[in-house]
């Protein structure tokens, strides 16, 4: 037995050494051509990183993103244009139907973008009314019925800008780089593959034009067709999991005016998070512009607002008056007071296509094609109530950059990337799906490695004959742990600060399992279970 263990160890070490040697190359010159499908945040961030490794980069974008209105408008023209659009299709952005909903540039995502584009931050603040808001003084966040402690142990801030403006300004910065070629109003309809070498060589567009490259990146987002194409061309089946929680939003832009409550007026960021199964409605607001010459009693900011829900309990979008009535009935009075004092500046924009969708590319190993990857929402989509999307994409693009910087062989990069990028997705996936598993009407769709699809539906209607989804044991633990973490955090600035770091993706979710946090949460749970809380103080 000892002999076999030694032999197995030797073989394992030999394979690892050989694999490492095969990966490393002496990169003395750039590769020729990279093709990026999709020109939104993920595609642009990836393109900026890859300029160090490719002589030419082609971004193929479905929509008309380089039109004069977007590329040449002033700040005032841009926000006026944004506020008068009734939907993304009016702009020719049919590929990003959710682009007008609230998006947040969280801590790590902001740091990545501003490091990559050194002039971007100052440009957004100086010319486009972006602002940096203090979480110590201008932040209020409620989960369920728990107001998290405001006394943070660090001076955290939130960079406030709307995605519409961020994407346009970022595109203006990127368009100055000569080695990046844009092809807009062009839809990719197929991958060009070689089954013998298991490679993706390029893409074909709707007009039958063909583009070939050394490396292909899919940044087309949540409705990516890559899995369908890979199955058709290479007979590759990727396991997937999708959770539909009946999440729906109504978003709009408005100018905030004073309410007569100074505490409420100082609250610029945050709201009430929907927290299933008992708190299925939510509210969120963030400032997106500072106003230079505000009206009397104006707070001097334009804010993006969202009223949202899970469990299919959708807010109305037919009129602002009906939305106010909905908020008054289902959410705390403060939000009704805030919205009643807000001047509506845009249409009410509904969105009801939110879901969690993960593609387990890491599970197919070396069967995955060489020189091709999925990045951002193309690999993993999250229910947007946690605001992870843009930062998730930026982190994956940065990880791809690190892999190229380590001089791995081009044929190994997709395999290495799938393992490392999936770890990033896994962190965000846990943050998004832990509470989603508690939604009373949860629908779960799973596809295994053989392509067999199974659908589960949680319902109280026996006539539907649905198979109930079974909650994974680890997810049950996370639900329990998250509940008591929140209960502790309302008394603890230290725990709240750690929680916000996780939300900002500046720290991994597993930092919340540190021994001092774990034992505090366990102790609190036991004390409450034994009904001894009146004898114990829970503050820091």
XYZ file of C-alpha atoms in Angstrom:
540
model
C 0.000 0.000 0.000
C 2.833 2.400 0.882
C 4.496 1.645 -2.463
C 1.326 2.578 -4.380
C 0.914 5.797 -2.421
C 4.509 6.816 -3.189
C 4.040 5.891 -6.864
C 0.795 7.882 -7.063
C 2.457 10.913 -5.452
C 5.341 10.709 -7.899
C 3.020 10.511 -10.900
C 0.958 13.460 -9.616
C 4.028 15.633 -9.059
C 5.398 14.694 -12.485
C 2.134 15.628 -14.217
C 1.908 18.924 -12.379
C 5.512 19.761 -13.223
C 5.041 18.836 -16.864
C 1.815 20.824 -17.077
C 3.479 23.862 -15.531
C 6.388 23.638 -17.949
C 4.028 23.336 -20.907
C 2.070 26.416 -19.840
C 4.962 28.820 -19.486
C 6.254 30.586 -22.588
C 8.701 33.353 -23.270
C 6.422 36.100 -24.539
C 8.731 38.459 -26.405
C 6.071 39.943 -28.696
C 2.358 40.581 -28.739
C -0.176 38.206 -30.188
C -1.802 39.387 -33.373
C -5.562 39.726 -32.873
C -8.201 39.416 -30.135
C -11.938 39.547 -30.839
C -14.366 40.713 -28.153
C -18.085 40.164 -28.635
C -19.950 42.931 -26.784
C -18.940 46.524 -26.112
C -20.446 47.326 -22.722
C -18.597 47.500 -19.385
C -17.218 43.947 -19.540
C -16.086 44.211 -23.151
C -14.454 47.607 -22.755
C -12.617 46.682 -19.551
C -11.335 43.497 -21.159
C -10.226 45.374 -24.278
C -8.278 47.904 -22.210
C -6.391 45.140 -20.403
C -5.637 43.162 -23.563
C -3.980 46.081 -25.368
C -0.811 44.986 -23.567
C -0.883 41.548 -25.189
C -2.410 41.968 -28.676
C -1.453 44.143 -31.628
C -5.094 44.563 -32.634
C -8.380 44.195 -30.780
C -11.763 44.141 -32.488
C -14.915 44.849 -30.484
C -18.032 43.622 -32.273
C -21.111 45.308 -30.777
C -24.730 44.554 -31.643
C -25.996 48.086 -30.968
C -25.302 51.585 -32.274
C -23.082 52.741 -29.419
C -20.887 55.167 -31.376
C -23.658 57.453 -32.629
C -23.141 61.219 -32.347
C -25.749 61.687 -29.626
C -23.842 59.424 -27.269
C -20.318 60.321 -28.258
C -20.618 64.116 -28.621
C -23.317 65.266 -26.178
C -22.458 67.513 -23.253
C -23.285 66.435 -19.726
C -26.538 68.413 -19.673
C -27.567 67.129 -23.097
C -26.731 63.582 -22.035
C -28.815 63.592 -18.854
C -31.721 65.279 -20.620
C -31.549 62.689 -23.363
C -31.334 59.891 -20.790
C -34.356 61.159 -18.879
C -36.565 61.346 -21.961
C -35.886 57.816 -23.172
C -38.787 55.478 -22.547
C -36.771 52.286 -23.033
C -33.351 51.113 -24.155
C -34.577 50.270 -27.656
C -35.175 53.975 -28.382
C -31.426 54.402 -28.129
C -30.751 51.326 -30.206
C -29.560 49.459 -27.082
C -31.901 46.504 -27.472
C -29.105 44.232 -26.299
C -29.056 45.778 -22.813
C -32.690 46.003 -21.797
C -31.721 46.378 -18.128
C -29.255 49.239 -18.686
C -31.569 51.935 -17.235
C -32.158 50.061 -13.992
C -30.029 50.971 -10.986
C -26.423 49.826 -11.304
C -23.794 50.456 -8.676
C -20.044 50.729 -9.145
C -18.974 49.045 -5.935
C -15.654 49.482 -4.176
C -13.511 46.936 -6.014
C -15.133 47.651 -9.384
C -14.466 51.391 -9.030
C -10.862 50.763 -8.021
C -10.272 48.494 -11.045
C -11.778 50.941 -13.541
C -10.021 53.987 -12.132
C -6.665 52.177 -12.063
C -7.179 51.060 -15.648
C -8.382 54.485 -16.839
C -6.437 57.021 -14.724
C -8.334 60.061 -16.050
C -11.821 58.536 -15.791
C -12.621 59.372 -12.165
C -11.699 63.046 -12.444
C -13.562 63.312 -15.765
C -16.761 61.876 -14.271
C -16.630 64.181 -11.235
C -15.512 67.336 -13.024
C -17.598 67.103 -16.199
C -20.509 64.759 -15.494
C -21.659 65.566 -11.972
C -20.561 62.300 -10.368
C -20.019 62.422 -6.636
C -18.339 60.478 -3.864
C -20.731 59.898 -0.976
C -19.757 58.988 2.559
C -21.242 55.799 3.961
C -20.581 57.173 7.429
C -22.833 60.204 6.958
C -25.083 59.672 3.909
C -25.939 55.976 4.024
C -28.857 54.085 5.522
C -29.524 50.450 4.798
C -32.222 48.141 6.102
C -32.411 44.408 5.524
C -35.865 43.073 6.291
C -36.711 45.062 9.402
C -33.137 45.481 10.672
C -31.441 48.883 10.417
C -27.726 48.198 10.142
C -25.474 50.118 12.479
C -24.232 53.402 10.971
C -21.133 53.626 13.148
C -18.683 52.104 10.711
C -15.146 51.408 11.840
C -13.711 52.726 8.539
C -14.424 55.810 6.464
C -16.023 54.039 3.494
C -17.348 55.826 0.431
C -19.506 55.078 -2.594
C -18.784 56.402 -6.095
C -22.145 57.588 -7.441
C -22.830 57.667 -11.187
C -25.456 56.067 -13.413
C -24.454 53.231 -15.721
C -25.756 55.112 -18.776
C -23.237 57.920 -18.313
C -20.419 55.703 -17.053
C -20.615 53.470 -20.109
C -20.646 56.390 -22.552
C -17.727 58.227 -20.928
C -15.751 54.993 -20.659
C -16.351 54.366 -24.370
C -15.083 57.871 -25.175
C -11.872 57.164 -23.260
C -11.406 53.788 -24.932
C -12.090 55.027 -28.458
C -8.859 57.052 -28.404
C -6.768 53.866 -28.395
C -5.696 53.205 -31.977
C -5.215 49.455 -31.710
C -8.892 48.954 -30.772
C -11.287 48.680 -33.711
C -15.045 49.009 -33.187
C -17.583 47.264 -35.414
C -21.071 48.393 -34.357
C -24.615 47.573 -35.491
C -23.319 44.062 -36.072
C -24.689 40.878 -34.539
C -22.552 37.765 -34.120
C -24.573 34.730 -35.178
C -22.055 31.876 -34.996
C -18.653 30.789 -33.785
C -16.068 29.561 -36.300
C -14.561 26.423 -34.790
C -12.122 23.626 -35.557
C -13.226 20.367 -33.861
C -9.867 18.690 -34.607
C -7.866 21.193 -32.553
C -10.808 22.057 -30.246
C -10.430 25.770 -30.925
C -12.642 28.748 -31.679
C -10.975 30.500 -34.588
C -13.345 33.432 -35.025
C -16.923 34.581 -35.414
C -19.483 35.009 -38.160
C -21.942 37.923 -38.240
C -25.501 38.204 -39.482
C -24.233 39.658 -42.766
C -22.063 36.497 -43.228
C -18.833 38.418 -42.626
C -16.161 36.360 -40.898
C -13.576 37.615 -38.398
C -10.638 35.492 -37.263
C -8.484 35.996 -34.175
C -5.981 34.367 -31.832
C -8.287 34.744 -28.826
C -12.074 35.202 -28.634
C -13.966 36.639 -25.625
C -17.734 36.571 -25.217
C -18.918 39.661 -23.304
C -22.434 39.680 -24.781
C -24.110 39.342 -21.385
C -26.976 37.392 -19.915
C -28.446 36.376 -23.272
C -25.212 34.979 -24.685
C -25.686 32.277 -27.334
C -22.260 30.719 -26.837
C -23.448 27.561 -25.083
C -25.858 26.857 -27.941
C -23.115 27.427 -30.535
C -20.597 25.275 -28.660
C -23.085 22.433 -28.513
C -23.837 22.726 -32.233
C -20.213 23.070 -33.348
C -18.188 21.082 -30.801
C -20.852 18.911 -29.136
C -19.930 20.533 -25.819
C -22.509 20.498 -23.026
C -21.931 22.791 -20.042
C -23.828 22.204 -16.772
C -25.975 25.203 -15.804
C -28.233 26.364 -12.997
C -30.889 29.064 -13.149
C -32.963 30.519 -10.302
C -36.027 32.604 -11.091
C -37.336 34.486 -8.059
C -39.987 36.647 -9.708
C -37.866 39.778 -9.253
C -39.195 42.960 -10.855
C -38.129 46.616 -10.810
C -39.564 50.023 -11.527
C -36.750 52.567 -11.931
C -36.734 56.301 -12.593
C -34.651 59.461 -12.215
C -35.818 62.338 -10.026
C -34.616 65.499 -8.305
C -34.844 65.270 -4.550
C -36.312 68.155 -2.530
C -36.291 68.734 1.203
C -38.826 66.778 3.210
C -38.615 68.786 6.442
C -36.810 65.869 8.085
C -33.059 66.599 8.163
C -32.204 63.008 9.026
C -34.116 61.742 6.003
C -32.677 64.438 3.717
C -29.109 63.484 4.690
C -29.757 59.903 3.615
C -28.584 59.753 -0.021
C -27.698 56.083 -0.518
C -29.452 52.898 0.486
C -32.954 51.816 1.292
C -34.787 48.652 2.264
C -33.540 45.360 0.847
C -36.127 42.765 -0.091
C -35.438 39.781 2.134
C -37.531 36.674 1.488
C -39.723 35.080 2.546
C -41.347 37.759 4.747
C -40.061 41.028 3.218
C -40.656 40.730 -0.505
C -40.630 44.443 -1.412
C -37.615 46.714 -1.538
C -36.499 50.270 -2.213
C -33.160 51.666 -3.342
C -31.813 55.102 -4.184
C -28.405 56.451 -5.174
C -27.391 59.941 -6.383
C -26.237 60.064 -10.021
C -25.638 63.800 -10.617
C -24.877 66.941 -8.665
C -26.862 69.957 -9.833
C -24.902 73.201 -10.199
C -27.792 75.664 -9.772
C -30.562 73.837 -7.926
C -34.040 75.164 -7.329
C -35.074 76.465 -3.929
C -35.451 73.663 -1.377
C -33.742 71.239 -3.749
C -31.068 68.964 -2.269
C -29.011 69.661 -5.373
C -28.860 66.084 -6.613
C -30.496 63.898 -9.195
C -31.055 60.378 -7.926
C -31.863 57.059 -9.484
C -34.662 55.268 -7.651
C -35.882 51.710 -7.762
C -38.933 50.118 -6.206
C -38.601 46.383 -6.570
C -39.851 43.038 -5.370
C -39.300 39.319 -5.352
C -41.915 36.564 -5.439
C -43.778 38.105 -8.388
C -45.266 40.911 -6.263
C -44.513 43.540 -8.907
C -44.829 47.291 -8.244
C -47.075 49.269 -10.629
C -45.494 51.262 -13.458
C -48.554 52.901 -15.067
C -48.337 56.153 -13.058
C -46.229 57.797 -10.379
C -49.328 58.242 -8.206
C -50.017 54.497 -8.217
C -46.383 53.782 -7.452
C -46.544 56.187 -4.499
C -49.612 54.363 -3.199
C -47.763 51.052 -3.512
C -44.783 52.426 -1.555
C -47.068 53.903 1.093
C -48.808 50.546 1.572
C -45.840 48.162 1.454
C -42.718 50.062 2.543
C -41.730 52.216 5.532
C -43.241 55.704 5.674
C -39.863 57.420 5.135
C -39.658 56.220 1.543
C -43.115 57.472 0.747
C -42.177 60.852 2.235
C -38.962 60.914 0.207
C -40.656 60.035 -3.092
C -43.541 62.446 -2.480
C -40.930 65.217 -2.231
C -39.168 64.098 -5.421
C -39.641 65.737 -8.822
C -40.025 62.990 -11.419
C -37.734 63.603 -14.419
C -37.972 60.384 -16.419
C -40.515 57.734 -17.388
C -41.143 54.818 -15.045
C -39.114 51.982 -16.527
C -40.154 48.430 -15.599
C -37.897 45.387 -15.749
C -39.094 41.862 -14.956
C -36.455 39.591 -16.453
C -34.081 39.327 -13.507
C -32.712 35.900 -12.626
C -29.617 34.075 -11.409
C -27.922 32.001 -14.111
C -24.611 30.227 -13.687
C -22.679 28.298 -16.337
C -20.282 25.817 -14.729
C -17.559 26.112 -17.355
C -14.979 24.880 -14.856
C -16.698 21.467 -14.756
C -15.913 20.595 -18.383
C -12.149 20.895 -17.881
C -10.062 20.412 -21.010
C -13.147 19.773 -23.122
C -13.636 23.534 -23.134
C -12.269 25.000 -26.397
C -8.846 26.633 -26.422
C -8.532 30.393 -26.944
C -12.183 31.151 -26.059
C -13.784 32.379 -22.818
C -16.967 33.796 -21.349
C -16.606 36.925 -19.223
C -18.989 38.803 -16.925
C -22.696 38.128 -17.355
C -21.932 35.729 -20.210
C -20.486 33.349 -17.611
C -22.656 34.139 -14.593
C -25.691 36.387 -14.102
C -26.940 37.547 -10.717
C -30.263 38.788 -9.487
C -29.448 42.544 -9.616
C -30.785 43.351 -6.146
C -27.225 42.836 -4.847
C -25.572 45.111 -7.440
C -22.724 42.730 -8.260
C -22.734 42.700 -12.064
C -20.297 45.444 -13.110
C -17.794 44.693 -10.358
C -17.945 40.960 -11.097
C -17.091 41.648 -14.753
C -14.245 44.010 -13.837
C -12.749 41.433 -11.490
C -12.846 38.730 -14.147
C -11.231 41.048 -16.712
C -8.490 41.866 -14.208
C -7.966 38.153 -13.554
C -7.629 37.502 -17.291
C -5.010 40.251 -17.409
C -3.081 38.562 -14.598
C -3.116 35.226 -16.441
C -1.721 36.838 -19.583
C 0.872 38.689 -17.491
C 2.104 35.344 -16.124
C 3.099 34.345 -19.675
C 1.031 31.183 -19.917
C 0.775 29.493 -23.278
C -2.193 30.804 -25.252
C -3.685 27.324 -25.584
C -3.869 26.970 -21.790
C -5.306 30.357 -20.919
C -8.994 29.469 -21.320
C -8.631 26.439 -19.026
C -6.783 28.434 -16.359
C -9.177 31.353 -16.670
C -12.246 29.113 -16.278
C -10.965 27.827 -12.950
C -10.012 31.245 -11.555
C -12.906 33.286 -12.960
C -15.405 30.691 -11.711
C -14.050 31.200 -8.201
C -14.924 34.906 -8.531
C -18.395 33.985 -9.783
C -18.830 31.548 -6.904
C -18.297 34.298 -4.321
C -20.919 36.503 -5.972
C -23.237 33.541 -6.533
C -23.371 32.767 -2.821
C -24.144 36.405 -2.035
C -26.940 36.492 -4.583
C -28.607 33.110 -4.178
C -28.521 32.585 -0.404
C -31.695 34.588 0.140
C -33.111 33.768 -3.294
C -33.448 30.158 -2.159
C -35.937 31.430 0.454
C -38.344 32.992 -2.086
C -41.763 31.263 -1.773
C -42.257 30.924 -5.555
C -38.687 29.962 -6.470
C -38.248 28.249 -9.829
C -35.077 26.236 -10.355
C -33.829 24.942 -13.727
C -30.779 22.682 -13.796
C -28.971 21.168 -16.777
C -26.448 18.394 -16.126
C -23.337 17.455 -18.106
C -25.404 15.151 -20.326
C -27.769 17.949 -21.325
C -30.666 16.631 -19.238
C -32.810 19.486 -17.941
C -34.813 19.366 -14.723
C -37.262 22.029 -13.549
C -38.375 22.520 -9.952
C -41.059 24.935 -8.758
C -41.967 25.945 -5.226
C -45.719 26.442 -5.018
C -48.696 25.953 -2.725
C -50.942 24.900 -5.612
C -51.115 21.059 -5.678
C -52.847 21.081 -9.069
C -49.648 22.274 -10.778
C -47.942 18.963 -9.981
C -44.544 20.634 -9.558
C -41.446 19.000 -8.116
C -40.318 21.085 -5.144
C -36.671 22.285 -5.180
C -34.571 20.863 -2.362
C -32.415 23.459 -0.616
C -28.749 22.409 -0.445
C -27.545 21.818 3.101
C -24.796 24.422 2.793
C -27.367 26.980 1.629
C -29.490 26.258 4.720
C -26.443 26.968 6.843
C -25.768 30.224 4.974
C -29.394 31.348 5.436
C -29.173 30.703 9.163
C -25.784 32.364 9.407
C -26.824 35.417 7.354
C -29.916 35.964 9.477
C -27.937 36.025 12.723
C -25.105 38.009 11.145
C -27.615 40.754 10.336
C -29.023 40.611 13.862
C -25.506 41.084 15.255
C -24.540 43.724 12.696
C -27.292 46.097 13.810
C -25.409 46.412 17.125
C -21.894 46.212 15.706
C -20.071 48.719 13.552
C -17.277 46.168 13.119
C -19.588 43.541 11.633
C -21.412 46.099 9.482
C -18.089 47.325 8.100
C -17.016 43.764 7.282
C -20.398 43.098 5.644
C -20.100 46.207 3.441
C -16.591 45.170 2.399
C -18.071 41.887 1.193
C -20.855 43.712 -0.659
C -18.205 45.949 -2.259
C -16.222 42.803 -3.189
C -13.129 44.237 -1.559
C -13.134 41.174 0.717
C -14.277 37.613 0.169
C -17.559 36.463 1.783
C -15.566 33.938 3.776
C -14.116 36.770 5.867
C -17.517 36.867 7.572
C -16.767 33.348 8.836
C -13.703 34.471 10.797
C -13.631 32.900 14.281
C -14.416 36.142 16.166
C -17.458 36.742 13.945
C -18.532 33.105 13.876
C -18.517 32.632 17.632
C -20.260 35.949 18.231
C -23.021 34.987 15.799
C -23.297 31.492 17.262
C -23.428 32.909 20.803
C -26.143 35.420 19.813
C -28.215 32.669 18.221
C -27.981 30.480 21.311
C -28.802 33.350 23.681
C -31.915 34.234 21.678
C -32.916 30.586 21.423
C -32.699 30.231 25.214
C -34.495 33.574 25.672
C -31.613 35.055 27.672
C -31.096 38.193 25.575
C -32.269 40.551 28.334
C -29.235 39.519 30.373
C -26.661 40.097 27.627
C -25.374 43.229 25.835
C -24.639 42.810 22.107
C -22.933 46.114 21.263
C -19.256 46.378 20.250
